Coordinates of C-alpha atoms and ligand atoms in Angstrom, one line a residue:
Chain A
M1 CA 258.8 101.5 27.6
A2 CA 258.7 100.6 23.9
N3 CA 256.7 97.5 25.0
D4 CA 254.2 99.4 27.1
V5 CA 250.7 99.5 25.7
L6 CA 248.3 102.4 26.0
V7 CA 244.7 101.7 25.0
F8 CA 242.3 104.5 24.1
I9 CA 238.8 104.0 25.6
E10 CA 236.0 105.6 23.7
V11 CA 233.1 107.1 25.4
R12 CA 230.0 108.2 23.5
G13 CA 227.0 109.8 25.2
G14 CA 228.4 108.9 28.6
Q15 CA 228.8 105.2 27.7
I16 CA 232.0 103.3 27.4
K17 CA 232.0 101.6 24.0
R18 CA 232.4 97.9 23.8
P19 CA 234.9 97.8 20.9
S20 CA 237.3 99.8 23.2
L21 CA 237.0 97.0 25.8
E22 CA 237.9 94.5 23.1
A23 CA 240.9 96.6 22.3
L24 CA 241.8 96.7 26.0
S25 CA 241.6 92.8 26.2
E26 CA 243.9 92.6 23.2
G27 CA 246.1 95.3 24.7
S28 CA 246.4 93.2 27.8
R29 CA 247.4 90.1 25.8
T30 CA 249.9 92.1 23.8
A31 CA 251.5 93.8 26.8
K32 CA 251.9 90.4 28.4
A33 CA 253.5 88.8 25.3
L34 CA 255.9 91.7 25.2
G35 CA 256.5 92.0 28.9
G36 CA 255.2 95.6 28.9
K37 CA 252.8 97.6 31.1
L38 CA 249.2 98.3 30.2
I39 CA 247.6 101.7 30.7
A40 CA 244.1 102.9 29.6
L41 CA 243.1 106.5 28.6
A42 CA 239.4 107.4 28.6
I43 CA 238.0 110.7 27.3
G44 CA 234.4 111.8 27.5
A45 CA 231.8 112.9 30.0
G46 CA 229.8 111.1 32.6
F47 CA 231.5 107.8 32.6
S48 CA 233.2 107.9 36.1
G49 CA 230.5 105.6 37.5
Q50 CA 231.5 103.0 34.9
M51 CA 235.2 103.0 35.5
G52 CA 235.0 99.5 36.9
S53 CA 234.3 98.2 33.4
I54 CA 237.7 99.4 32.3
A55 CA 239.3 96.2 33.5
A56 CA 241.9 93.8 32.1
P57 CA 244.6 91.6 33.5
G58 CA 247.7 93.7 34.2
L59 CA 246.0 97.1 33.8
E60 CA 248.2 99.4 35.8
K61 CA 246.2 102.6 35.7
I62 CA 243.5 104.6 34.0
L63 CA 244.1 108.1 32.8
A64 CA 240.7 109.7 32.7
A65 CA 239.4 113.0 31.3
D66 CA 235.7 113.0 32.4
D67 CA 234.6 116.5 31.6
E68 CA 231.6 118.2 30.1
K69 CA 233.9 120.1 27.8
V70 CA 234.7 116.9 26.0
A71 CA 231.3 115.4 26.1
L72 CA 231.3 115.7 22.3
Y73 CA 234.2 114.4 20.2
Q74 CA 236.6 117.3 19.6
P75 CA 239.5 116.0 17.4
E76 CA 242.0 118.7 18.3
I77 CA 241.5 118.3 22.1
Y78 CA 241.3 114.5 22.0
A79 CA 244.4 114.2 19.8
A80 CA 246.3 116.6 22.2
L81 CA 245.3 114.5 25.2
L82 CA 246.2 111.2 23.5
A83 CA 249.6 112.4 22.2
D84 CA 250.3 113.9 25.6
A85 CA 249.5 110.7 27.4
V86 CA 251.8 108.8 25.1
R87 CA 254.6 111.2 25.7
K88 CA 254.1 111.2 29.5
T89 CA 253.7 107.5 29.9
G90 CA 256.4 106.7 27.3
C91 CA 254.2 103.9 25.9
G92 CA 255.5 102.6 22.7
I93 CA 252.3 101.0 21.4
V94 CA 248.9 102.7 21.2
F95 CA 245.7 100.7 20.5
L96 CA 242.4 102.3 19.4
S97 CA 239.3 100.7 18.0
A98 CA 238.6 101.3 14.3
T99 CA 235.3 103.1 15.0
A100 CA 234.4 106.5 13.5
M101 CA 236.1 108.1 16.4
G102 CA 239.2 105.9 16.5
K103 CA 239.7 106.2 12.7
D104 CA 239.7 110.0 13.0
L105 CA 241.6 110.4 16.2
G106 CA 244.4 107.8 15.6
P107 CA 246.0 109.4 12.6
R108 CA 245.7 112.9 14.0
A109 CA 247.5 111.9 17.2
A110 CA 250.0 109.7 15.4
A111 CA 250.9 112.7 13.2
K112 CA 251.8 114.7 16.3
L113 CA 254.3 112.0 17.2
E114 CA 255.4 111.2 13.7
A115 CA 254.3 107.6 14.4
G116 CA 253.2 104.9 12.0
L117 CA 249.7 103.5 12.2
A118 CA 248.2 100.3 11.0
A119 CA 244.5 100.8 10.5
D120 CA 241.5 98.5 11.0
C121 CA 243.6 95.4 11.9
T122 CA 242.0 92.0 12.2
H123 CA 244.8 90.0 13.7
L124 CA 247.9 90.8 15.8
D125 CA 251.0 88.7 16.5
V126 CA 254.0 89.1 18.6
E127 CA 257.0 87.6 16.9
A128 CA 260.6 87.8 18.2
G129 CA 259.5 90.6 20.6
K130 CA 257.9 92.7 17.8
L131 CA 254.3 93.4 17.0
K132 CA 253.0 92.5 13.6
A133 CA 249.5 93.4 12.4
K134 CA 247.3 91.9 9.7
R135 CA 244.8 94.1 7.9
P136 CA 242.5 93.5 5.0
V137 CA 243.4 95.6 1.9
Y138 CA 242.0 96.0 -1.6
S139 CA 238.5 95.7 -0.1
G140 CA 239.3 92.4 1.7
K141 CA 240.6 90.8 -1.4
A142 CA 244.0 90.5 0.2
I143 CA 245.5 90.6 3.7
A144 CA 248.7 92.6 4.4
T145 CA 251.0 91.9 7.2
V146 CA 252.3 95.2 8.6
V147 CA 255.5 95.6 10.4
F148 CA 256.6 98.8 12.1
E149 CA 259.7 101.0 12.3
G150 CA 260.4 103.3 15.2
S151 CA 258.3 104.1 18.2
P152 CA 255.6 104.8 19.2
I153 CA 253.4 102.8 16.9
F154 CA 249.6 103.0 16.6
V155 CA 247.2 100.2 15.8
S156 CA 243.5 100.4 15.3
L157 CA 241.5 97.2 15.8
R158 CA 238.4 96.3 13.8
P159 CA 235.4 96.1 16.1
N160 CA 233.8 92.6 16.8
V161 CA 236.9 90.7 15.8
F162 CA 239.1 90.6 18.9
R163 CA 238.1 88.3 21.8
M164 CA 236.9 90.2 24.8
E165 CA 237.9 88.8 28.1
E166 CA 235.2 88.7 30.8
V167 CA 237.0 90.0 33.8
P168 CA 235.7 91.0 37.2
A169 CA 235.2 94.8 37.7
G170 CA 238.5 96.5 37.9
S171 CA 240.0 98.7 40.4
A172 CA 243.0 100.2 38.7
P173 CA 244.0 103.6 40.1
V174 CA 242.5 106.5 38.2
E175 CA 244.5 109.6 37.4
K176 CA 242.5 112.6 36.4
L177 CA 243.5 114.6 33.3
E178 CA 243.0 118.3 32.7
I179 CA 241.5 119.4 29.5
P180 CA 244.0 121.4 27.4
G181 CA 242.3 124.4 25.9
D182 CA 238.8 125.5 25.7
P183 CA 236.5 123.9 23.1
A184 CA 234.8 127.2 22.6
A185 CA 238.0 128.6 21.2
L186 CA 238.6 125.7 18.7
R187 CA 238.7 126.6 15.0
A188 CA 236.4 123.7 14.3
R189 CA 234.1 122.4 16.9
T190 CA 231.6 119.6 17.1
V191 CA 228.5 121.4 18.2
S192 CA 225.9 118.6 18.3
L193 CA 225.2 115.0 17.7
E194 CA 222.1 114.0 15.9
A195 CA 220.8 110.4 15.9
S196 CA 220.2 109.3 12.3
E197 CA 216.7 108.9 11.1
G198 CA 215.2 105.8 12.6
A199 CA 218.0 105.7 15.2
E200 CA 218.2 102.0 15.0
L201 CA 221.2 99.8 15.9
D202 CA 224.0 100.6 13.6
V203 CA 225.3 97.9 11.3
S204 CA 228.9 98.5 12.4
E205 CA 228.0 97.9 16.0
A206 CA 225.7 94.9 15.7
S207 CA 226.7 91.3 16.2
I208 CA 223.9 90.3 13.8
V209 CA 223.2 92.1 10.5
V210 CA 220.3 91.4 8.1
S211 CA 220.8 93.1 4.8
G212 CA 218.4 93.4 1.8
G213 CA 219.4 94.1 -1.8
R214 CA 217.8 95.0 -5.1
A215 CA 215.4 92.2 -4.8
M216 CA 213.5 94.2 -2.1
K217 CA 212.0 96.1 -5.0
G218 CA 211.0 99.2 -3.0
P219 CA 211.3 100.9 0.4
E220 CA 208.1 99.3 1.8
N221 CA 209.6 95.8 1.6
F222 CA 212.5 96.8 3.9
A223 CA 209.9 96.3 6.7
L224 CA 210.5 92.5 6.1
I225 CA 214.2 93.0 6.6
R226 CA 213.6 95.2 9.7
D227 CA 211.3 92.6 11.1
L228 CA 213.8 89.8 10.9
A229 CA 216.6 92.0 12.2
K230 CA 214.4 92.9 15.1
A231 CA 213.5 89.3 15.8
L232 CA 217.2 88.4 15.8
G233 CA 218.2 91.4 17.9
G234 CA 220.4 92.7 15.1
A235 CA 220.7 95.6 12.8
M236 CA 219.4 96.2 9.3
G237 CA 221.7 96.7 6.4
A238 CA 221.5 97.0 2.6
S239 CA 223.4 96.7 -0.6
R240 CA 224.3 99.7 -2.7
A241 CA 221.7 98.8 -5.3
A242 CA 219.0 99.4 -2.7
V243 CA 220.6 102.6 -1.4
D244 CA 221.1 104.0 -4.9
A245 CA 217.5 103.2 -5.8
G246 CA 216.6 105.5 -2.8
W247 CA 214.8 102.8 -0.9
I248 CA 217.0 103.1 2.2
D249 CA 219.5 105.6 3.6
H250 CA 223.2 105.3 2.9
Q251 CA 224.0 104.8 6.6
Y252 CA 222.7 101.2 6.1
Q253 CA 224.9 100.4 3.2
V254 CA 227.4 97.6 3.7
G255 CA 230.4 97.3 1.3
Q256 CA 233.3 99.0 -0.1
T257 CA 231.7 102.4 -0.3
G258 CA 229.5 101.6 2.7
K259 CA 230.3 100.2 6.1
V260 CA 232.6 97.3 6.9
V261 CA 231.1 94.9 9.3
S262 CA 232.2 91.7 10.9
P263 CA 229.2 90.4 12.9
N264 CA 228.8 86.9 14.2
L265 CA 226.0 86.4 11.8
Y266 CA 225.4 88.2 8.4
V267 CA 222.2 87.4 6.5
A268 CA 222.2 88.6 2.8
I269 CA 218.8 88.6 1.4
G270 CA 218.2 89.2 -2.3
I271 CA 221.8 90.3 -2.7
S272 CA 223.9 88.8 -5.5
G273 CA 227.2 89.1 -3.8
A274 CA 229.1 91.6 -6.0
I275 CA 232.7 92.0 -5.1
Q276 CA 232.1 95.5 -3.6
H277 CA 229.4 94.1 -1.3
L278 CA 231.7 91.3 -0.2
A279 CA 234.3 93.9 0.7
G280 CA 232.1 95.0 3.5
M281 CA 231.0 91.7 4.9
S282 CA 233.3 88.8 4.0
S283 CA 234.9 88.9 7.4
S284 CA 231.6 88.0 9.1
K285 CA 231.8 84.8 11.1
V286 CA 228.7 83.1 9.8
I287 CA 227.2 84.1 6.5
V288 CA 223.6 83.2 5.4
A289 CA 222.3 83.9 1.9
I290 CA 218.8 83.8 0.7
N291 CA 218.5 84.1 -3.1
K292 CA 216.3 82.6 -5.8
D293 CA 219.2 82.2 -8.1
P294 CA 221.2 79.0 -7.1
E295 CA 224.2 80.5 -9.1
A296 CA 224.3 83.8 -7.2
P297 CA 228.0 84.4 -6.2
I298 CA 227.0 85.1 -2.6
F299 CA 226.4 81.3 -2.2
K300 CA 230.1 80.7 -2.9
L301 CA 231.0 82.0 0.5
A302 CA 227.8 81.5 2.5
D303 CA 227.9 79.0 5.3
Y304 CA 224.2 78.4 4.9
G305 CA 222.0 79.2 1.9
I306 CA 218.4 78.9 1.0
V307 CA 217.5 78.9 -2.6
G308 CA 214.1 80.4 -3.0
D309 CA 211.9 83.4 -3.1
L310 CA 212.6 85.8 -0.3
Y311 CA 209.0 86.9 -0.1
E312 CA 208.0 83.4 0.8
I313 CA 210.9 82.6 3.1
L314 CA 211.4 85.9 5.0
P315 CA 208.1 86.0 6.9
R316 CA 208.4 82.4 7.9
L317 CA 212.0 82.9 9.0
S318 CA 211.0 85.8 11.3
E319 CA 208.2 83.7 12.7
E320 CA 210.6 80.7 13.4
V321 CA 213.1 83.0 15.1
R322 CA 210.3 84.5 17.3
K323 CA 209.1 81.0 18.1
L324 CA 212.5 80.0 19.1
K325 CA 213.1 83.1 21.3
G326 CA 209.7 82.7 22.8
Q327 CA 210.4 79.2 23.8
S328 CA 213.9 79.6 25.2
Chain B
M1 CA 237.6 130.5 -2.6
K2 CA 240.8 128.7 -3.3
I3 CA 240.5 124.9 -2.9
G4 CA 243.0 122.1 -2.9
V5 CA 241.9 118.6 -3.7
C6 CA 244.1 115.5 -3.1
I7 CA 243.4 112.4 -5.2
K8 CA 244.9 109.0 -5.3
Q9 CA 245.0 106.5 -8.2
V10 CA 243.9 103.1 -7.1
P11 CA 243.1 99.7 -8.7
D12 CA 239.5 99.6 -10.1
T13 CA 237.2 98.0 -7.5
E14 CA 236.6 95.0 -9.8
T15 CA 240.3 94.1 -9.8
K16 CA 241.1 90.5 -9.1
V17 CA 244.0 90.8 -6.7
K18 CA 247.2 88.9 -7.6
V19 CA 250.2 89.0 -5.3
A20 CA 253.4 90.1 -7.1
A21 CA 256.5 87.9 -7.2
D22 CA 258.0 89.8 -4.2
G23 CA 255.2 88.4 -2.0
R24 CA 254.4 91.8 -0.6
S25 CA 252.7 93.9 -3.2
L26 CA 250.0 93.9 -5.8
D27 CA 250.8 92.5 -9.2
A28 CA 249.8 95.5 -11.3
A29 CA 249.8 93.7 -14.6
G30 CA 246.5 94.0 -16.3
V31 CA 245.0 96.1 -13.6
T32 CA 242.9 99.2 -14.5
F33 CA 243.6 102.2 -12.4
V34 CA 241.1 104.9 -11.5
I35 CA 240.6 107.8 -9.2
S36 CA 239.6 106.5 -5.7
P37 CA 235.8 106.9 -5.5
Y38 CA 235.9 109.0 -2.3
D39 CA 238.3 111.4 -4.0
E40 CA 235.7 111.9 -6.7
Y41 CA 233.2 113.1 -4.1
A42 CA 235.9 115.5 -2.8
L43 CA 236.6 116.8 -6.3
E44 CA 232.9 117.2 -7.1
E45 CA 232.3 119.1 -3.9
A46 CA 235.2 121.5 -4.7
L47 CA 233.9 122.1 -8.2
R48 CA 230.4 122.9 -6.9
I49 CA 231.7 125.3 -4.3
K50 CA 233.8 127.0 -7.0
E51 CA 230.8 127.2 -9.3
K52 CA 228.8 128.9 -6.6
Q53 CA 231.4 131.2 -5.2
T54 CA 234.1 131.5 -7.9
G55 CA 237.7 130.7 -7.2
E56 CA 240.2 128.0 -8.1
V57 CA 240.4 124.3 -7.7
V58 CA 243.9 122.7 -7.7
V59 CA 244.3 118.9 -7.7
F60 CA 247.3 117.1 -6.2
S61 CA 248.4 113.5 -6.4
V62 CA 251.5 111.6 -5.3
G63 CA 252.4 108.8 -7.7
D64 CA 254.4 107.5 -10.6
E65 CA 254.1 108.4 -14.3
R66 CA 250.7 106.6 -14.6
T67 CA 249.1 108.9 -12.0
G68 CA 249.2 111.7 -14.6
T69 CA 246.2 110.1 -16.3
S70 CA 244.1 110.5 -13.2
L71 CA 245.2 114.1 -12.8
R72 CA 244.1 114.7 -16.5
T73 CA 240.8 113.2 -15.7
A74 CA 240.4 115.6 -12.7
L75 CA 241.3 118.5 -15.0
A76 CA 238.7 117.3 -17.5
M77 CA 236.1 117.2 -14.8
G78 CA 236.8 120.9 -14.2
A79 CA 239.8 121.4 -11.9
D80 CA 241.9 124.5 -12.9
R81 CA 245.4 123.1 -12.6
A82 CA 247.1 120.0 -11.4
V83 CA 250.3 119.2 -9.4
H84 CA 251.9 115.8 -9.9
L85 CA 254.1 114.9 -7.0
K86 CA 256.6 112.5 -8.6
D87 CA 260.0 111.5 -7.4
A88 CA 261.8 108.1 -7.1
A89 CA 262.3 109.1 -3.5
F90 CA 258.5 109.0 -2.9
E91 CA 258.2 105.4 -3.8
G92 CA 257.2 103.1 -0.9
S93 CA 255.8 106.0 1.1
D94 CA 253.5 105.0 3.9
A95 CA 250.9 107.3 5.4
V96 CA 253.6 109.2 7.3
G97 CA 255.5 109.9 4.1
L98 CA 252.5 110.6 1.9
S99 CA 251.1 113.1 4.3
R100 CA 254.5 114.9 4.5
I101 CA 254.7 115.1 0.7
L102 CA 251.1 116.4 0.4
A103 CA 251.5 118.9 3.3
A104 CA 254.7 120.3 1.7
A105 CA 252.9 120.8 -1.6
L106 CA 249.7 122.3 -0.1
K107 CA 251.3 124.6 2.3
P108 CA 252.7 127.4 0.0
E109 CA 249.3 127.5 -1.8
A110 CA 247.5 128.7 1.4
F111 CA 244.2 127.1 0.4
D112 CA 240.9 128.2 2.1
L113 CA 239.7 124.6 1.9
I114 CA 241.4 121.3 1.4
L115 CA 239.3 118.3 0.3
M116 CA 240.1 114.6 -0.1
G117 CA 238.4 111.3 0.1
K118 CA 237.9 109.7 3.6
Q119 CA 240.1 106.9 2.5
A120 CA 241.7 105.6 -0.6
V121 CA 240.2 102.3 -1.6
G122 CA 242.9 99.7 -1.9
T123 CA 245.2 100.5 1.1
D124 CA 242.0 101.7 3.0
R125 CA 244.0 103.5 5.6
G126 CA 241.9 106.6 6.0
Q127 CA 244.9 108.4 7.6
I128 CA 246.0 111.1 5.2
G129 CA 243.3 113.7 5.9
P130 CA 243.8 114.0 9.7
R131 CA 247.6 113.7 9.3
V132 CA 247.9 116.4 6.6
A133 CA 245.6 118.7 8.7
E134 CA 247.9 118.2 11.7
L135 CA 251.0 118.9 9.7
L136 CA 249.5 122.1 8.3
G137 CA 248.1 123.1 11.7
L138 CA 244.5 123.1 10.3
P139 CA 241.3 121.8 11.9
H140 CA 239.8 118.8 10.0
V141 CA 236.5 117.0 9.7
S142 CA 236.5 113.5 8.3
V143 CA 233.8 111.3 6.7
V144 CA 231.6 114.3 5.7
T145 CA 228.2 113.7 4.1
H146 CA 227.1 117.3 3.9
L147 CA 229.1 120.5 3.7
E148 CA 228.2 124.2 3.7
V149 CA 230.9 126.7 3.1
G150 CA 230.4 130.5 3.7
E151 CA 232.7 133.5 4.0
G152 CA 235.4 132.2 6.2
S153 CA 233.3 129.6 7.9
F154 CA 231.9 126.1 7.3
R155 CA 229.4 123.7 8.7
A156 CA 229.7 119.9 8.1
H157 CA 227.9 116.7 8.9
R158 CA 230.2 113.9 9.8
E159 CA 228.9 110.3 9.7
I160 CA 229.4 108.2 12.8
E161 CA 227.8 105.0 14.1
G162 CA 224.0 105.5 14.0
A163 CA 224.3 109.3 14.1
H164 CA 226.0 112.2 12.7
E165 CA 228.1 115.0 14.3
I166 CA 227.6 118.6 13.3
V167 CA 230.8 120.4 13.1
E168 CA 231.2 124.2 12.7
G169 CA 234.4 126.1 12.2
A170 CA 236.4 128.7 10.4
T171 CA 238.3 128.2 7.2
P172 CA 241.0 127.3 6.3
A173 CA 240.1 123.7 7.1
L174 CA 240.5 120.2 5.8
V175 CA 237.5 118.0 5.0
T176 CA 237.4 114.4 3.9
A177 CA 234.5 113.2 1.8
Q178 CA 232.1 110.3 2.3
K179 CA 229.6 108.8 -0.1
G180 CA 226.4 110.7 0.1
L181 CA 228.1 114.1 -0.1
N182 CA 227.2 114.5 -3.8
E183 CA 227.0 112.7 -7.2
P184 CA 230.3 113.1 -9.0
R185 CA 230.0 114.3 -12.6
Y186 CA 231.6 112.7 -15.6
A187 CA 234.2 114.5 -17.7
S188 CA 232.6 115.9 -20.8
L189 CA 234.1 115.8 -24.2
K190 CA 234.6 119.6 -24.0
G191 CA 236.2 119.1 -20.6
I192 CA 238.6 116.5 -22.0
L193 CA 239.7 118.8 -24.7
A194 CA 240.0 121.8 -22.4
A195 CA 242.1 119.6 -20.0
K196 CA 244.9 119.3 -22.6
K197 CA 245.6 123.0 -22.3
K198 CA 245.5 123.2 -18.5
E199 CA 248.7 123.4 -16.4
M200 CA 250.1 120.2 -14.9
K201 CA 253.2 120.9 -12.8
V202 CA 255.5 118.1 -11.7
L203 CA 257.2 118.6 -8.4
G204 CA 259.9 116.4 -6.7
A205 CA 261.5 116.2 -3.3
A206 CA 264.0 119.0 -4.0
D207 CA 261.2 121.4 -5.3
L208 CA 259.3 120.8 -2.1
G209 CA 262.3 121.1 0.2
I210 CA 261.7 117.5 1.4
D211 CA 264.6 115.5 2.8
P212 CA 264.4 112.2 0.8
A213 CA 265.2 110.3 4.0
T214 CA 261.9 111.3 5.5
V215 CA 259.7 109.9 2.8
G216 CA 259.5 106.8 0.6
H217 CA 260.9 103.5 1.8
A218 CA 263.5 105.3 3.8
G219 CA 261.0 107.3 5.9
A220 CA 258.3 104.7 6.2
R221 CA 257.1 103.8 9.7
T222 CA 255.0 100.9 8.5
R223 CA 255.9 98.4 5.8
W224 CA 254.0 95.5 4.2
E225 CA 256.1 92.4 5.0
K226 CA 253.7 90.1 3.2
L227 CA 250.6 90.3 1.1
E228 CA 248.5 87.2 0.8
L229 CA 245.0 86.2 -0.3
P230 CA 242.5 85.6 2.5
P231 CA 241.7 82.0 3.3
A232 CA 239.0 81.1 0.8
R233 CA 235.6 80.8 2.3
T234 CA 233.9 77.7 1.0
A235 CA 230.3 77.2 0.3
G236 CA 228.4 75.6 3.1
K237 CA 225.1 73.9 3.4
M238 CA 222.5 74.7 0.8
L239 CA 218.8 74.2 1.5
K240 CA 217.2 73.9 -1.9
D241 CA 214.0 72.3 -3.2
M242 CA 212.5 72.7 0.2
E243 CA 209.1 74.2 1.1
P244 CA 209.7 77.7 2.4
A245 CA 208.4 76.9 5.8
A246 CA 210.6 73.8 6.1
A247 CA 213.7 75.7 4.9
A248 CA 213.1 78.5 7.4
H249 CA 212.7 76.0 10.2
E250 CA 215.8 74.1 9.2
L251 CA 217.9 77.3 8.9
V252 CA 216.9 78.5 12.3
R253 CA 217.7 75.1 13.8
L254 CA 221.2 75.1 12.1
L255 CA 222.0 78.6 13.3
R256 CA 221.0 77.6 16.8
E257 CA 222.5 74.1 17.1
E258 CA 225.3 74.0 14.6
A259 CA 226.6 77.5 14.2
K260 CA 225.5 78.6 17.7
V261 CA 225.0 82.2 16.6
I262 CA 221.4 82.8 17.7
Ligands
FAD1 C1 233.0 101.9 -7.0 C2 231.9 101.0 -6.6 C3 231.6 100.9 -5.3 C4 230.6 100.0 -4.8 N1 230.3 99.9 -3.5 C5 229.3 99.0 -3.1 C6 229.0 98.9 -1.7 O1 229.6 99.5 -0.8 N2 228.1 98.0 -1.4 C7 227.4 97.3 -2.3 O2 226.5 96.5 -1.9 N3 227.6 97.4 -3.6 C8 228.6 98.3 -4.0 N4 228.8 98.5 -5.4 C9 227.8 97.9 -6.3 C10 228.0 96.5 -6.6 O3 228.9 96.4 -7.7 C11 226.6 95.9 -7.0 O4 226.0 96.6 -8.1 C12 225.6 95.8 -5.9 O5 226.2 95.3 -4.7 C13 224.4 94.9 -6.3 O6 223.4 94.9 -5.3 P1 222.4 93.7 -5.1 O7 223.2 92.5 -4.9 O8 221.4 94.1 -4.1 O9 221.7 93.7 -6.5 P2 221.8 92.6 -7.7 O10 223.2 92.4 -8.1 O11 220.8 93.1 -8.7 O12 221.3 91.3 -7.1 C14 219.9 91.1 -6.7 C15 219.8 89.6 -6.3 O13 218.6 89.3 -5.8 C16 218.1 88.1 -6.2 N5 216.7 88.1 -6.2 C17 215.8 88.8 -7.0 N6 214.5 88.6 -6.6 C18 214.6 87.7 -5.6 C19 213.6 87.1 -4.8 N7 212.3 87.4 -4.9 N8 214.0 86.3 -3.8 C20 215.3 86.0 -3.6 N9 216.2 86.6 -4.3 C21 215.9 87.4 -5.3 C22 218.7 87.9 -7.6 O14 218.8 86.6 -8.0 C23 220.1 88.6 -7.4 O15 221.1 87.7 -7.0 C24 229.8 99.3 -5.8 C25 230.1 99.5 -7.2 C26 231.2 100.3 -7.6 C27 231.5 100.4 -9.0

């Protein structure tokens, strides 16, 4: 019971989100290490046809609330469904991904169960039959190892960090859940979802991020950043200096007061590498920096660096990437 | 409109983290403490609502003696009164304990609106808003970049991946602030002088009717067993003194063949 793992599967716009499947993979490994069961809970609308993608070794069943009433994220209803599922299944461990939804839902549901939660974890261990979680704190300047008291416990996992197992389509039995209450009667209700201006791939979801800083000098030059991001199939990001100057919207900001990302590849262009910027990207797997100042702090952690003028390098870089992609 | 604002005192973002001798906490020696930046957005929003609609803004913070300075700063920015939640029993509280303490202090005030930052920088948990809302039986909206408050109702934009959600509801409600909501003001000299005369109440576990066993180290459901510095990233290959075209070509080759990320 206490070792059984429940994984929350996030659905947005009818699509099952990839970070949830990473959490499911990790849930499967954890359940195995602890000798517990694995159960998934999915809430949203229009995902029944994709249920096969909710698959992991040992997955025993899927609890599914596929209903138009919860097509949009309604914290109170989702939290009631999640807390209820934990009570009914008796699972002692709940995994969510640390997405906008997971970060909101986790604590609300945990509060219903008076449960502890370790947020935005980047590493999990099972030691002597107990789960321990590592999470970056002080903007990534330190790592805390969190241990838990009592049961259940909640853990949210940073997207893009945990290995996702490729498994054949699953066939775990599905149990349908009823929606408790009517969203129309909620005291606060999500009424719509609007794609942000540009509606590009979001930095927090991309496996490649290309960011521009103060050296971009104005909004028009972000076309160069966008172009390289596009060639690489990644997302565009920015430092706070570029955001505060009004050249690009805050949704693109990476860092302590922006978004935390951990892509496979992070390219910092004309960004000095201030500590608050590093807070948002230092857990990236491979870091590339382009800067004309060889002393720029960003070079201290970059795996690859080009010292030079971004305006000379960037167009050629996009061209090289396109050439490569065209050839392969 | 009666508004409660919760703030937390955190190490300045420039802080170089040193691990204390116990191996599980921050060595606070030489660290400058400030109001967590997201809480400043929350406070600013409360002050703006009050300026438009009249009312009262009350700030709350859980913390030791030092926290009083941040509450004074909030008063200097324009809050009407402050409540310092201070008790030896509160030390070591995790998100479960902190939300219990805050909920106990907020409840009797019957606020129309409660505002706080989306997370405190430092511990970066982002849990207190939704948890306090649940304990108070209020609806909440987190990570808000735009807020309109009317007579008994509100409308908020909440930032999510590549989009925003529009949330409508009735007050009382709890909202957590994201960067973009506003530009926080600085405390003026006049504000700093006025702050000295404003009320700052100190409340402990007994005043709040809190069983000390449910908060602090005793009530914590999560504990830091260890605090360590992340493995240092070391500088990698530098391409310098190269023609731009050659450097671009070489970088793409390395990313493809060595790092295998493109
Ligand atoms: C509370 C707080 C929160 C913050 N949060 C964030 C955050 O979330 N994200 C964030 O990014 N910052 C944040 N900051 C700001 C941070 O401290 C820095 O000011 C900011 O990151 C600097 O941005 P930058 O690197 O783009 O600009 P700069 O530091 O000005 O660096 C510009 C770089 O571009 C290089 N350059 C110039 N021209 C060229 C060229 N032609 N070719 C190549 N290189 C060139 C320069 O050598 C320099 O290294 C925060 C600050 C505070 C106080």
